[in-house]
PDB file of C-alpha atoms in Angstrom:
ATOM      1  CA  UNK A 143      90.495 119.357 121.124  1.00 52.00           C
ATOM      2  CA  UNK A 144      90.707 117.028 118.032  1.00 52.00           C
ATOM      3  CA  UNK A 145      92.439 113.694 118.838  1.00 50.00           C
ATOM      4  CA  UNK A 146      94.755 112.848 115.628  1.00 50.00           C
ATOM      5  CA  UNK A 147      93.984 109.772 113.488  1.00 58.00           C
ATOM      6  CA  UNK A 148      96.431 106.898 113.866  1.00 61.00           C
ATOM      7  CA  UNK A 149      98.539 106.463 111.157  1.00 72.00           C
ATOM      8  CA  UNK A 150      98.253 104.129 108.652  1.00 81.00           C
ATOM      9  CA  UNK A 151     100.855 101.698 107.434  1.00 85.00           C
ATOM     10  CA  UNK A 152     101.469 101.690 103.826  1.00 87.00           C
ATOM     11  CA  UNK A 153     100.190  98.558 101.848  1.00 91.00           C
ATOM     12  CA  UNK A 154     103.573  97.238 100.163  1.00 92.00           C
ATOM     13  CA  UNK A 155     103.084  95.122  97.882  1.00 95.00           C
ATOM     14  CA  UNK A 156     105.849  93.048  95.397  1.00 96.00           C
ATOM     15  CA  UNK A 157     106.079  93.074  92.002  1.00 97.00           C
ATOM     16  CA  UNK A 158     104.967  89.184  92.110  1.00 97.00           C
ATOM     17  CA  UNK A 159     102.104  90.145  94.228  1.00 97.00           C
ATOM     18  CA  UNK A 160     100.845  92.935  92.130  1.00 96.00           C
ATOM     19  CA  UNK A 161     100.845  90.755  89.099  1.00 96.00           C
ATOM     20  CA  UNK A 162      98.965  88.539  90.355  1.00 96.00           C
ATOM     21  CA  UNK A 163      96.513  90.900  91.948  1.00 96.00           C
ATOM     22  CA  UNK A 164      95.954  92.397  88.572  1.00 95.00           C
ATOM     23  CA  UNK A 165      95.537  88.701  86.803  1.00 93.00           C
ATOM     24  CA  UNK A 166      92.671  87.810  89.746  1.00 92.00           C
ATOM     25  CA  UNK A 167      90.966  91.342  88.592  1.00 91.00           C
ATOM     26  CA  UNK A 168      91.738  90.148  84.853  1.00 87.00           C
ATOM     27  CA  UNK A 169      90.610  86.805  84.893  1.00 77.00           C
ATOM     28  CA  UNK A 170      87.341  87.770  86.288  1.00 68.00           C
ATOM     29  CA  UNK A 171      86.518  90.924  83.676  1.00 62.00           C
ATOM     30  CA  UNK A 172      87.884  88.911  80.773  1.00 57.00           C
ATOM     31  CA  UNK A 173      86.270  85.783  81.156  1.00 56.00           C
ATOM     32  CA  UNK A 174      82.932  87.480  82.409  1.00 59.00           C
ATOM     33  CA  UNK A 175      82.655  84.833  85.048  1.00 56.00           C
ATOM     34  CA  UNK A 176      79.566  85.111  87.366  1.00 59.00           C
ATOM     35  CA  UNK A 177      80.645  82.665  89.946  1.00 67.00           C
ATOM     36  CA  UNK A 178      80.759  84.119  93.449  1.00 66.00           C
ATOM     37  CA  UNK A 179      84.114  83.051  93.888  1.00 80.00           C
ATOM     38  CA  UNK A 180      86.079  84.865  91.008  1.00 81.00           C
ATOM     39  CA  UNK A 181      83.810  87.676  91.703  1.00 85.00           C
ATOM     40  CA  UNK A 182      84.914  87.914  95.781  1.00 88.00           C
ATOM     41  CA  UNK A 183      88.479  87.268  94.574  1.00 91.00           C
ATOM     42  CA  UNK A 184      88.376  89.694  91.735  1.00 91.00           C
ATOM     43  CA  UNK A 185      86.748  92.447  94.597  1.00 93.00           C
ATOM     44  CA  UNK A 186      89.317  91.454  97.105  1.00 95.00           C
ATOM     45  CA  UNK A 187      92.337  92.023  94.323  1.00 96.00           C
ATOM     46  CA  UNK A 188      90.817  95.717  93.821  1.00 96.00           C
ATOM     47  CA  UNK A 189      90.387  96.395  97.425  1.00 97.00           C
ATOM     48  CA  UNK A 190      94.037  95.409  98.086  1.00 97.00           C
ATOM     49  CA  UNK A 191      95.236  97.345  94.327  1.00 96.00           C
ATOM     50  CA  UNK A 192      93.677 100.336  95.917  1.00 95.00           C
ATOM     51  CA  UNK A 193      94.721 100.434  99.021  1.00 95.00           C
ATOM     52  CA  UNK A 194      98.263 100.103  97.705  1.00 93.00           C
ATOM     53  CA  UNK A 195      97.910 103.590  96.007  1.00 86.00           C
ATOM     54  CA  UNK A 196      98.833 107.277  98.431  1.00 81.00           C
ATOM     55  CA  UNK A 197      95.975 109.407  98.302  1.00 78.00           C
ATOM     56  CA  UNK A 198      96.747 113.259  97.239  1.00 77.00           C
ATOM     57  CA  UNK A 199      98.270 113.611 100.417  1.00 80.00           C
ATOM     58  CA  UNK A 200     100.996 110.871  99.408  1.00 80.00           C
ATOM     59  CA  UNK A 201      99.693 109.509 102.684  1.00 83.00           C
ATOM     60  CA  UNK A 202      98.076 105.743 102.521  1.00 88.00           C
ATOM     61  CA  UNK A 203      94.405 105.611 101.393  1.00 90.00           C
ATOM     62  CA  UNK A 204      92.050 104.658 104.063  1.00 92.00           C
ATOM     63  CA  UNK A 205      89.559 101.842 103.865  1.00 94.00           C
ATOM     64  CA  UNK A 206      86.806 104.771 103.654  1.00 94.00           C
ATOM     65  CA  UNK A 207      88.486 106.093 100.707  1.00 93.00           C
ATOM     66  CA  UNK A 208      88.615 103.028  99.243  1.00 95.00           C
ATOM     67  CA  UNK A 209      85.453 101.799  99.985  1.00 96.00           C
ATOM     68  CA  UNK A 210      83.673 105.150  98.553  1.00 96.00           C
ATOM     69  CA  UNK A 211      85.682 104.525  95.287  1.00 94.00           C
ATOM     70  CA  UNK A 212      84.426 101.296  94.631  1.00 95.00           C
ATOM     71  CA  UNK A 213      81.445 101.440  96.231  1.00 96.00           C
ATOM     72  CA  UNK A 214      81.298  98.709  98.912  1.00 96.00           C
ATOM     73  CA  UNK A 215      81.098  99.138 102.692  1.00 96.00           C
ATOM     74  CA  UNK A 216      83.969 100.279 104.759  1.00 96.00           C
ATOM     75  CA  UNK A 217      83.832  96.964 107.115  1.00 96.00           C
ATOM     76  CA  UNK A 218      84.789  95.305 103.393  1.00 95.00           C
ATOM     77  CA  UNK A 219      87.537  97.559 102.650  1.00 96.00           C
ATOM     78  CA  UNK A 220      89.354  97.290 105.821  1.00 95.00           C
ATOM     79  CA  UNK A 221      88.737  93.705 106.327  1.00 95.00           C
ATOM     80  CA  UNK A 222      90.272  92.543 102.879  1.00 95.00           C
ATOM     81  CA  UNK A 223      93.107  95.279 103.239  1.00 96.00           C
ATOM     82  CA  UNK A 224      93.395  93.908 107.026  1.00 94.00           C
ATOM     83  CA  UNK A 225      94.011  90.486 105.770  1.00 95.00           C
ATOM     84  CA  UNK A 226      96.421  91.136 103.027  1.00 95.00           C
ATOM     85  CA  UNK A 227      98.609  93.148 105.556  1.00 94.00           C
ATOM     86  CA  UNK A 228      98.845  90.031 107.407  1.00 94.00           C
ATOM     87  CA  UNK A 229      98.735  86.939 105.285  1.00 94.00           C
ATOM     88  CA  UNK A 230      99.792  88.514 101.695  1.00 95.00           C
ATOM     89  CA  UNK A 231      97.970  86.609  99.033  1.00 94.00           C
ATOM     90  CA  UNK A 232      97.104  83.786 101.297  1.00 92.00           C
ATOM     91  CA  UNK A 233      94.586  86.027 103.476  1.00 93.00           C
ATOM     92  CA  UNK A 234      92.132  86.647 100.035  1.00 93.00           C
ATOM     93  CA  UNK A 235      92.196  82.518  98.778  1.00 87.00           C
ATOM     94  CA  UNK A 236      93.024  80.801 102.150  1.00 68.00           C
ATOM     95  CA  UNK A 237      90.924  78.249 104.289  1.00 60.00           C
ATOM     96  CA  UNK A 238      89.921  81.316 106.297  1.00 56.00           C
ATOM     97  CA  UNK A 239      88.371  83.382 103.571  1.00 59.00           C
ATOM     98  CA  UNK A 240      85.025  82.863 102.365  1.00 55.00           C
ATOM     99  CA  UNK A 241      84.767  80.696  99.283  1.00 49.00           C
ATOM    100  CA  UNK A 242      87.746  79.464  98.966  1.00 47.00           C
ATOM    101  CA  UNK A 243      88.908  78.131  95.708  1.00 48.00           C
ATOM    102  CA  UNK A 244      90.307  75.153  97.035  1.00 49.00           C
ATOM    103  CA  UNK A 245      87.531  74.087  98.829  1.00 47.00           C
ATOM    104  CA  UNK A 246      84.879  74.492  95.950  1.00 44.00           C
ATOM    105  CA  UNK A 247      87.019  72.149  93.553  1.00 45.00           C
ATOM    106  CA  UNK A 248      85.145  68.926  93.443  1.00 44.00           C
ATOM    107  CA  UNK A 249      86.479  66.336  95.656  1.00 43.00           C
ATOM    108  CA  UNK A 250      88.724  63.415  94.012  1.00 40.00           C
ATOM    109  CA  UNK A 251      90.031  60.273  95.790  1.00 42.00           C
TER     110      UNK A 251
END
């Protein structure tokens, strides 16, 4: 007997948040910048953008789904989408995250 998948929450996200999401994806592709950060940012931004979409089912997109359409592993996928669910915007840029923008701005006294 097949056990049934849990079900996944749907990956609201504002208007504010969507805009800005789009900008970090933007920014990157626009200004062709090869840094590490804009390019983890720009990833993260997509990974949450996608996961935000239903699927054909009008169910929520899986990390697997997502991770097969942009090509990066699921751990990625559900990490990023993981971390948005709980900490918005915060969770991609924050003093947990990898990289963080703050931290890689040169120090000033």
């Amino acid at each position: 007997m097949k056990r049934p998948k849990p079900q996944l929450e749907p990956l609201n996200v504002t208007d504010e948040e969507r805009t800005t999401l789009e900008s970090w994806v933007r920014r990157r592709q626009a200004a062709h910048q090869d840094t590490r950060t804009a390019k983890d940012i720009a990833l993260r931004a997509q990974i949450v953008l996608a996961s935000t979409r239903p699927g054909d089912d009008d169910l929520p997109v899986s990390p697997h789904t997502v991770a097969d359409r942009l090509g990066i592993s699921y751990e990625t996928a559900a990490k990023w989408r993981s971390r948005f669910a709980k900490d918005r915007l915060d969770g991609l840029t924050g003093p947990d995250a990898p990289f963080d923008p703050a931290k890689e701005a040169p120090h000033r006294p």
